[in-house]
């Protein structure tokens, strides 16, 4: 009995590796035969690893041995009777794509039969056998087509790495989209020879010319739009022509470059890898730029953002300042959203970004830290500008006293606040500094305010005489509101030099507060001098050195 149990246990242990292997995912795609219609594969090709198979294809393509190159393709989607005829055509088409649209990352292409990436344990499938490897994405119409190389095992024989069946099926359509144009085929053979950096001579000559032609067309469009109206109207912020001029110029240049590179000259992968994302970015930026500029013109026509007009006091001005500030904040939020949407569309449409996805993910941590550190001030200022709009601590047109500068708020931008000092100078303050420093908002809530005039008088000065003169001065100025309770003359302090007297000046609004204060001070001093000249001293008898 014990012998029977021991034998069963040994048999189970012996069978476990086989069971585990059978339960593991397949390490290749199974097929009855590999390209049976092509005949026997040449002896001097190596299809055992992804790298060797692709290298063998490229060697055959360089020798224009398309019959031999077809053995590196999975032609299982083509009937065996047509493989000998269709295989070389598909091989030529794949060679065209390799030359024009695909950038092979030879460092990432494994030279192992199982395709295992043993370089880093952090890779998504590190240490796992692979049966399919992604080489690139090529956009066909509105969808990206993956270019893959698969590991295929026939019923008899060792597994081999071949260009995937799905890729082979898409080759005719891809060649029609990205193959040589009629203009290229008309060029002399010498210009179609390889020059350097895997470029042909016609590309070396044509690419700078295409850039110059695109720039010239853009310059002509911009000049044409600039001469549409007179200069005064053309420079007005409410001009729709000004709004559409820059994005229209960018759109025309993008469309021109796209048409040239898709219908006249199809450049190789080294140029296209950089050019395609730039064209997508240009189209997205032009569209979003157009939307933002047109919205700005419409808002400028509907809402007055002029700081001087908004700073005026009167009925409805409070609501106008609130609306202008909120619309300005909404505009900034829309711009942020537009930028994020544009970045998302660009990343989604540019297939090169998806092709480099693993590299981007691998460096995402470092890039995030660098970008966060570099843009921390910008992001902080943007959030602070939105904070001002939400709490309404300062609105466009408000009169504020910031660090002893009497000024009005002209603009609240992403990263700075533009203040107009009463002398006409502009004070540009980072938003973070503006919200972190205390400031006086003279327009918040009630525009009515009381200004203070402080005079230092002698100890024996008769304050009642100046009080009478004070009321006479205020009654003689029409701009001062009739608010008796807000008037007053008070002795607020004294020292060895004399007494400090406070005179209150009611003012109707912040715009006239400071001029009225200066006018009342001037007339009070005039009255004080008259009293002092009548042998009733008012001012302290103090030498300049003592006062200092």
XYZ file of C-alpha atoms in Angstrom:
548
model
C 0.000 0.000 0.000
C 2.795 2.400 0.933
C 4.595 1.592 -2.280
C 1.447 2.444 -4.278
C 1.044 5.851 -2.559
C 4.744 6.668 -3.080
C 4.557 5.801 -6.771
C 1.446 7.939 -7.256
C 3.088 10.899 -5.535
C 6.210 10.581 -7.705
C 4.070 10.426 -10.834
C 2.145 13.548 -9.779
C 5.351 15.481 -9.051
C 6.773 14.451 -12.419
C 3.621 15.614 -14.214
C 3.419 19.036 -12.513
C 5.955 20.841 -14.798
C 4.128 19.639 -17.880
C 0.786 20.747 -16.453
C 2.208 24.155 -15.549
C 3.655 24.524 -19.032
C 0.368 23.572 -20.634
C -1.529 26.022 -18.446
C 0.897 28.866 -19.177
C 0.002 31.307 -21.982
C 1.226 30.338 -25.436
C 4.584 31.816 -26.342
C 3.799 31.874 -30.069
C 0.988 31.810 -32.602
C 0.322 28.361 -34.052
C -0.158 27.631 -37.749
C -0.044 24.587 -39.983
C 2.612 25.947 -42.363
C 4.495 29.229 -42.778
C 4.059 30.771 -46.240
C 3.584 27.464 -48.014
C 3.086 29.251 -51.340
C 6.601 30.772 -51.273
C 8.487 27.526 -51.205
C 11.532 26.867 -49.044
C 13.048 29.841 -47.225
C 16.587 30.883 -48.215
C 19.338 29.406 -46.090
C 21.000 32.758 -45.364
C 18.098 34.376 -43.509
C 17.626 34.275 -39.744
C 14.102 34.457 -38.383
C 14.753 33.082 -34.885
C 14.703 36.458 -33.071
C 12.827 39.719 -33.668
C 16.026 41.612 -34.438
C 17.496 39.015 -36.763
C 14.254 38.662 -38.702
C 13.934 42.413 -39.274
C 17.603 42.701 -40.163
C 17.261 39.854 -42.661
C 14.339 41.663 -44.262
C 16.291 44.895 -44.550
C 19.319 43.142 -46.044
C 17.088 41.518 -48.670
C 15.331 44.838 -49.328
C 18.662 46.608 -49.862
C 19.492 43.974 -52.501
C 15.945 44.325 -53.921
C 15.450 40.604 -53.378
C 11.724 40.910 -52.767
C 11.112 37.193 -53.198
C 13.502 36.453 -50.342
C 12.245 39.396 -48.256
C 8.693 38.034 -48.487
C 9.726 35.113 -46.266
C 9.875 37.552 -43.324
C 6.168 38.332 -43.734
C 3.222 36.322 -42.428
C 1.247 35.763 -45.637
C -1.354 33.483 -44.067
C -4.128 35.921 -45.054
C -3.239 35.350 -48.740
C -4.139 32.071 -50.452
C -1.033 29.895 -51.035
C -1.617 30.009 -54.787
C -1.146 33.791 -54.780
C 1.639 34.100 -52.210
C 4.474 33.790 -54.732
C 3.024 36.680 -56.747
C 1.683 38.863 -53.913
C 4.476 38.272 -51.393
C 7.151 40.360 -53.198
C 4.652 43.200 -53.612
C 3.853 43.228 -49.892
C 7.569 43.046 -49.103
C 8.225 46.103 -51.276
C 5.342 47.931 -49.590
C 6.681 47.102 -46.112
C 10.136 48.297 -47.157
C 8.591 51.611 -48.228
C 6.962 52.003 -44.822
C 10.200 51.168 -43.047
C 11.902 53.835 -45.080
C 9.234 56.541 -44.786
C 7.143 56.116 -41.653
C 8.688 53.655 -39.199
C 11.564 54.376 -36.845
C 12.900 51.079 -35.466
C 14.210 51.260 -31.908
C 17.014 48.725 -32.240
C 17.868 49.065 -28.538
C 14.363 47.935 -27.624
C 14.135 45.183 -30.258
C 15.250 42.010 -28.499
C 17.773 39.620 -29.989
C 16.353 36.628 -28.122
C 14.067 33.933 -29.516
C 11.517 34.499 -26.730
C 11.653 38.304 -27.075
C 12.149 38.719 -23.322
C 13.085 42.213 -22.093
C 15.640 41.474 -19.391
C 17.049 45.000 -19.100
C 14.766 46.385 -16.403
C 12.465 44.813 -13.863
C 10.247 47.917 -14.020
C 9.218 47.360 -17.642
C 5.527 46.419 -18.080
C 6.311 42.863 -19.299
C 9.857 42.451 -18.023
C 10.942 38.811 -17.888
C 7.852 37.610 -19.773
C 8.171 35.685 -23.070
C 6.684 37.696 -25.922
C 4.860 36.482 -28.978
C 4.072 39.905 -30.412
C 6.105 43.117 -30.419
C 4.901 46.596 -31.400
C 7.235 48.391 -33.802
C 5.275 51.588 -34.539
C 1.898 53.188 -35.183
C 0.955 54.544 -38.593
C -2.183 56.613 -38.971
C -4.491 55.519 -41.774
C -7.473 57.815 -42.146
C -8.888 58.395 -38.669
C -7.374 55.334 -37.007
C -3.854 54.279 -36.033
C -2.620 51.014 -37.520
C -0.181 49.087 -35.299
C 2.865 47.650 -37.039
C 3.747 44.410 -35.271
C 6.114 41.479 -35.582
C 4.813 38.130 -34.273
C 6.332 34.805 -33.278
C 4.707 32.037 -35.344
C 5.255 28.301 -34.933
C 4.362 25.846 -37.696
C 3.120 22.377 -36.916
C 6.538 21.022 -37.950
C 9.626 23.106 -37.227
C 10.868 25.822 -34.927
C 9.004 29.106 -34.280
C 9.975 32.122 -36.407
C 9.436 35.875 -36.110
C 7.402 37.387 -38.974
C 5.703 40.678 -39.738
C 2.180 40.117 -38.389
C -0.667 38.938 -40.563
C -2.750 42.041 -39.694
C 0.087 44.329 -40.723
C 0.509 42.470 -44.034
C -3.211 42.868 -44.711
C -2.957 46.653 -44.213
C 0.134 47.095 -46.403
C -1.655 47.932 -49.710
C -3.686 50.725 -48.114
C -0.655 52.039 -46.229
C 1.458 52.035 -49.381
C -1.235 53.918 -51.275
C -1.265 56.558 -48.523
C 2.475 56.888 -47.927
C 4.154 55.469 -51.016
C 6.066 57.518 -53.596
C 4.014 60.274 -55.188
C 3.799 60.838 -58.928
C 6.056 63.873 -58.604
C 8.668 61.824 -56.782
C 8.577 59.102 -59.419
C 9.227 61.754 -62.070
C 12.464 62.844 -60.370
C 15.821 61.712 -61.796
C 17.192 58.497 -60.389
C 20.194 60.335 -58.926
C 17.943 62.397 -56.659
C 16.290 59.253 -55.327
C 19.568 57.798 -54.145
C 20.465 57.724 -50.440
C 22.357 60.809 -49.246
C 23.006 60.784 -45.466
C 21.139 60.043 -42.235
C 18.986 57.617 -44.239
C 17.613 60.505 -46.322
C 17.432 60.746 -50.073
C 18.933 63.617 -52.021
C 15.547 64.950 -53.071
C 14.546 65.188 -49.401
C 17.695 67.112 -48.524
C 16.856 69.620 -51.266
C 13.055 69.667 -51.038
C 12.550 69.983 -47.270
C 14.157 73.471 -46.921
C 12.272 74.597 -50.028
C 8.979 73.357 -48.570
C 9.664 75.274 -45.356
C 10.431 78.449 -47.292
C 7.308 78.070 -49.452
C 5.112 77.514 -46.383
C 6.626 80.549 -44.646
C 6.119 82.702 -47.752
C 2.450 81.681 -48.021
C 1.918 82.414 -44.335
C 3.570 85.841 -44.692
C 1.379 86.647 -47.718
C -1.795 85.632 -45.862
C -0.845 87.722 -42.832
C -0.085 90.761 -44.984
C -3.323 90.312 -46.885
C -5.385 90.208 -43.692
C -3.444 93.145 -42.256
C -4.437 95.336 -45.200
C -8.089 94.424 -44.967
C -9.112 97.621 -43.146
C -7.545 100.876 -42.081
C -4.842 100.806 -39.433
C -7.040 102.298 -36.689
C -9.742 99.693 -37.065
C -7.217 96.940 -37.657
C -5.503 97.573 -34.309
C -8.738 97.905 -32.330
C -9.302 95.209 -29.664
C -12.862 94.742 -30.928
C -11.774 94.018 -34.504
C -12.683 90.522 -35.593
C -10.006 90.749 -38.282
C -7.331 91.127 -35.620
C -8.775 88.113 -33.796
C -8.667 85.773 -36.785
C -5.471 87.046 -38.416
C -2.886 85.079 -36.411
C -4.806 81.768 -36.135
C -5.808 81.985 -39.808
C -2.166 82.454 -40.781
C -1.135 79.442 -38.693
C -4.007 77.364 -40.118
C -3.079 78.203 -43.718
C 0.567 77.325 -43.082
C -0.427 74.031 -41.440
C -2.791 73.095 -44.277
C -0.170 74.051 -46.877
C 2.494 71.932 -45.236
C 0.065 69.020 -44.839
C -0.963 69.082 -48.502
C 2.620 69.313 -49.708
C 3.881 66.489 -47.480
C 0.939 64.201 -48.291
C 0.476 64.765 -52.004
C 3.703 66.179 -53.429
C 6.548 64.935 -51.237
C 6.211 62.105 -48.711
C 9.262 62.483 -46.510
C 11.037 59.644 -44.768
C 10.452 58.578 -41.200
C 13.235 60.671 -39.678
C 11.595 63.869 -40.924
C 8.025 62.657 -40.571
C 8.540 61.648 -36.929
C 9.065 65.306 -36.055
C 6.885 66.864 -38.765
C 3.647 64.912 -38.158
C 3.263 65.879 -34.475
C 4.083 69.491 -35.369
C 1.368 69.536 -38.044
C -1.150 68.085 -35.600
C -0.061 70.610 -32.992
C -0.361 73.433 -35.515
C -3.909 72.430 -36.451
C -4.989 72.122 -32.810
C -3.337 75.392 -31.785
C -4.860 77.248 -34.758
C -8.362 75.990 -33.946
C -8.152 76.707 -30.217
C -6.414 80.038 -30.814
C -9.233 81.024 -33.157
C -11.853 80.103 -30.551
C -10.126 82.055 -27.770
C -9.541 85.162 -29.904
C -13.079 85.275 -31.272
C -14.454 84.789 -27.754
C -12.234 87.656 -26.562
C -13.616 89.987 -29.218
C -17.192 89.059 -28.376
C -16.564 89.562 -24.647
C -14.829 92.889 -25.275
C -17.844 94.089 -27.240
C -20.294 92.930 -24.578
C -18.318 93.745 -21.411
C -16.256 96.874 -20.780
C -12.820 95.988 -19.390
C -11.464 99.548 -19.441
C -10.062 100.252 -15.973
C -10.654 104.001 -16.166
C -14.322 103.601 -17.090
C -14.898 100.964 -14.444
C -13.190 103.125 -11.811
C -15.895 105.789 -12.201
C -18.487 105.947 -9.450
C -22.187 105.878 -10.099
C -25.265 103.726 -10.255
C -24.567 100.282 -11.693
C -20.787 100.658 -11.592
C -20.485 98.140 -8.754
C -22.242 95.497 -10.813
C -20.161 96.352 -13.892
C -16.948 95.841 -11.924
C -18.211 92.499 -10.600
C -19.189 91.328 -14.079
C -15.891 92.433 -15.640
C -13.860 90.649 -12.952
C -15.872 87.434 -13.153
C -15.799 87.374 -16.946
C -12.039 87.942 -16.871
C -11.653 85.030 -14.433
C -13.916 82.836 -16.564
C -11.784 83.696 -19.577
C -8.632 82.578 -17.765
C -10.284 79.317 -16.729
C -11.422 78.719 -20.312
C -7.882 79.308 -21.571
C -6.537 76.762 -19.075
C -9.171 74.241 -20.178
C -8.444 74.966 -23.846
C -4.717 74.384 -23.299
C -5.394 71.081 -21.520
C -7.825 69.970 -24.242
C -5.340 70.931 -26.950
C -2.554 69.020 -25.229
C -4.816 65.983 -24.888
C -5.854 66.082 -28.549
C -2.245 66.451 -29.649
C -1.069 63.537 -27.532
C -4.013 61.431 -28.695
C -3.554 62.192 -32.381
C 0.230 62.087 -32.625
C 0.999 58.400 -33.028
C 4.650 59.032 -32.258
C 3.634 59.855 -28.696
C 1.953 56.494 -28.299
C 4.931 54.784 -29.848
C 7.182 56.378 -27.278
C 4.677 55.764 -24.492
C 6.825 53.367 -22.503
C 9.785 55.746 -22.599
C 7.573 58.584 -21.432
C 6.183 56.482 -18.616
C 9.662 55.416 -17.600
C 10.757 59.031 -17.263
C 7.429 60.343 -15.953
C 8.616 60.558 -12.370
C 11.690 62.624 -13.159
C 9.864 64.772 -15.703
C 7.040 65.447 -13.252
C 9.472 66.602 -10.581
C 11.338 68.862 -13.022
C 8.154 70.378 -14.484
C 6.587 70.840 -11.056
C 9.684 72.625 -9.775
C 10.018 74.799 -12.880
C 6.341 75.715 -13.050
C 5.537 76.047 -9.371
C 5.491 79.856 -9.480
C 3.313 79.930 -12.593
C 0.798 77.479 -11.151
C 0.754 79.350 -7.834
C 0.058 82.648 -9.591
C -2.711 81.106 -11.704
C -4.437 79.723 -8.621
C -3.994 83.072 -6.852
C -5.584 84.943 -9.779
C -8.580 82.614 -9.602
C -8.694 83.193 -5.849
C -9.032 86.957 -6.389
C -11.899 86.388 -8.802
C -13.712 84.106 -6.357
C -13.366 86.183 -3.198
C -13.732 89.538 -5.027
C -11.037 91.126 -2.868
C -9.970 93.257 -5.836
C -11.965 93.854 -8.988
C -11.131 95.511 -12.264
C -11.631 99.229 -11.707
C -11.253 99.133 -7.911
C -9.241 101.892 -6.282
C -6.630 100.336 -3.985
C -3.763 101.523 -1.826
C -0.962 99.023 -2.305
C 2.346 99.633 -0.540
C 1.647 103.397 -0.354
C 0.750 103.476 -4.055
C -2.686 104.890 -4.782
C -3.781 103.045 -7.920
C -6.663 101.383 -9.713
C -6.808 97.756 -10.860
C -6.561 97.661 -14.660
C -6.108 93.953 -15.404
C -5.886 90.675 -13.514
C -3.807 88.317 -15.623
C -2.671 84.738 -15.064
C 0.549 85.608 -13.310
C 0.387 89.316 -12.490
C -1.929 92.164 -11.577
C -1.628 95.377 -13.573
C -2.168 98.471 -11.400
C -2.454 102.028 -12.717
C -0.903 104.509 -10.293
C -2.682 107.875 -10.032
C 0.296 109.505 -11.763
C -0.282 107.351 -14.859
C 2.514 104.859 -14.133
C 1.789 101.123 -14.338
C 2.672 98.886 -11.421
C 3.030 95.192 -12.340
C 2.762 92.931 -9.298
C 2.906 89.099 -9.246
C -0.483 87.802 -8.193
C 0.998 85.850 -5.292
C 2.639 88.990 -3.894
C -0.536 90.995 -4.398
C -2.772 88.601 -2.449
C -0.192 87.940 0.270
C 0.351 91.646 1.095
C -2.333 93.676 2.930
C -3.828 96.431 0.788
C -6.647 98.918 1.149
C -9.574 98.579 -1.220
C -11.251 101.950 -1.277
C -14.054 100.829 -3.583
C -15.150 97.667 -1.773
C -18.696 97.776 -0.440
C -19.379 101.523 -0.068
C -17.445 104.053 -2.174
C -18.086 106.750 0.415
C -15.052 107.291 2.649
C -13.541 109.648 5.225
C -10.045 111.029 4.784
C -7.863 112.290 7.619
C -5.752 115.453 7.832
C -3.267 115.645 10.675
C -1.727 118.991 11.754
C 0.741 119.609 14.558
C -0.145 122.793 16.498
C 1.245 124.617 19.509
C 0.136 123.715 23.012
C -1.637 127.057 23.482
C -3.238 127.124 20.023
C -6.974 127.886 20.097
C -8.538 124.823 18.456
C -12.013 126.399 18.445
C -10.870 129.015 15.929
C -9.568 126.327 13.586
C -12.704 124.271 14.131
C -14.822 127.174 12.907
C -12.474 127.655 9.950
C -12.696 123.905 9.242
C -16.480 123.958 8.935
C -16.279 127.084 6.784
C -13.840 125.371 4.428
C -15.981 122.223 4.100
C -19.140 124.249 3.517
C -17.395 126.112 0.720
C -16.517 122.991 -1.274
C -19.478 121.675 -3.257
C -17.940 118.201 -3.865
C -17.923 117.376 -0.141
C -21.140 115.528 0.803
C -23.437 116.982 3.420
C -22.871 114.465 6.198
C -22.499 116.390 9.496
C -21.968 113.256 11.560
C -18.825 112.396 9.591
C -17.200 115.767 10.282
C -15.013 116.394 13.276
C -11.924 118.016 14.747
C -10.110 116.047 17.449
C -6.907 116.463 19.413
C -5.583 112.929 19.008
C -2.148 113.238 20.614
C 0.450 115.608 22.069
C 4.164 115.682 22.896
C 6.830 118.189 23.874
C 6.516 119.895 20.504
C 2.773 120.497 20.675
C -0.592 118.896 20.074
C -1.633 116.674 17.172
C -5.018 117.635 15.743
C -7.103 115.405 13.448
C -9.486 116.897 10.866
C -11.980 114.522 9.181
C -12.885 115.088 5.534
C -15.941 113.220 4.173
C -15.541 112.356 0.485
C -18.076 110.912 -1.967
C -15.847 108.310 -3.614
C -12.220 107.112 -3.868
C -11.627 108.909 -7.146
C -12.091 112.361 -5.587
C -10.957 111.521 -2.044
C -7.301 112.386 -2.390
C -7.765 115.655 -4.369
C -10.376 116.812 -1.847
C -8.073 115.952 1.042
C -5.270 118.015 -0.505
C -7.615 120.942 -1.152
C -8.942 120.967 2.413
C -5.403 120.718 3.845
C -4.288 123.676 1.777
C -7.193 125.852 2.948
C -6.819 124.793 6.584
C -3.149 125.764 6.535
C -4.107 129.074 4.976
C -6.596 129.722 7.793
C -4.041 128.614 10.397
C -1.469 131.070 9.042
C -3.980 133.903 9.263
C -4.704 133.051 12.891
C -1.004 132.778 13.610
C -0.369 136.229 12.089
C -2.887 137.846 14.483
C -0.528 137.381 17.453
C -2.327 134.181 18.445
C 0.348 131.572 17.728
C -0.920 128.361 16.269
C 2.176 126.515 15.091
C 4.843 125.233 17.532
C 7.943 127.408 17.940
C 10.455 124.659 17.256
C 13.815 124.881 15.543
C 14.410 122.699 12.525
C 17.081 120.722 14.343
C 14.680 119.930 17.178
C 11.964 118.860 14.791
C 14.394 116.512 13.092
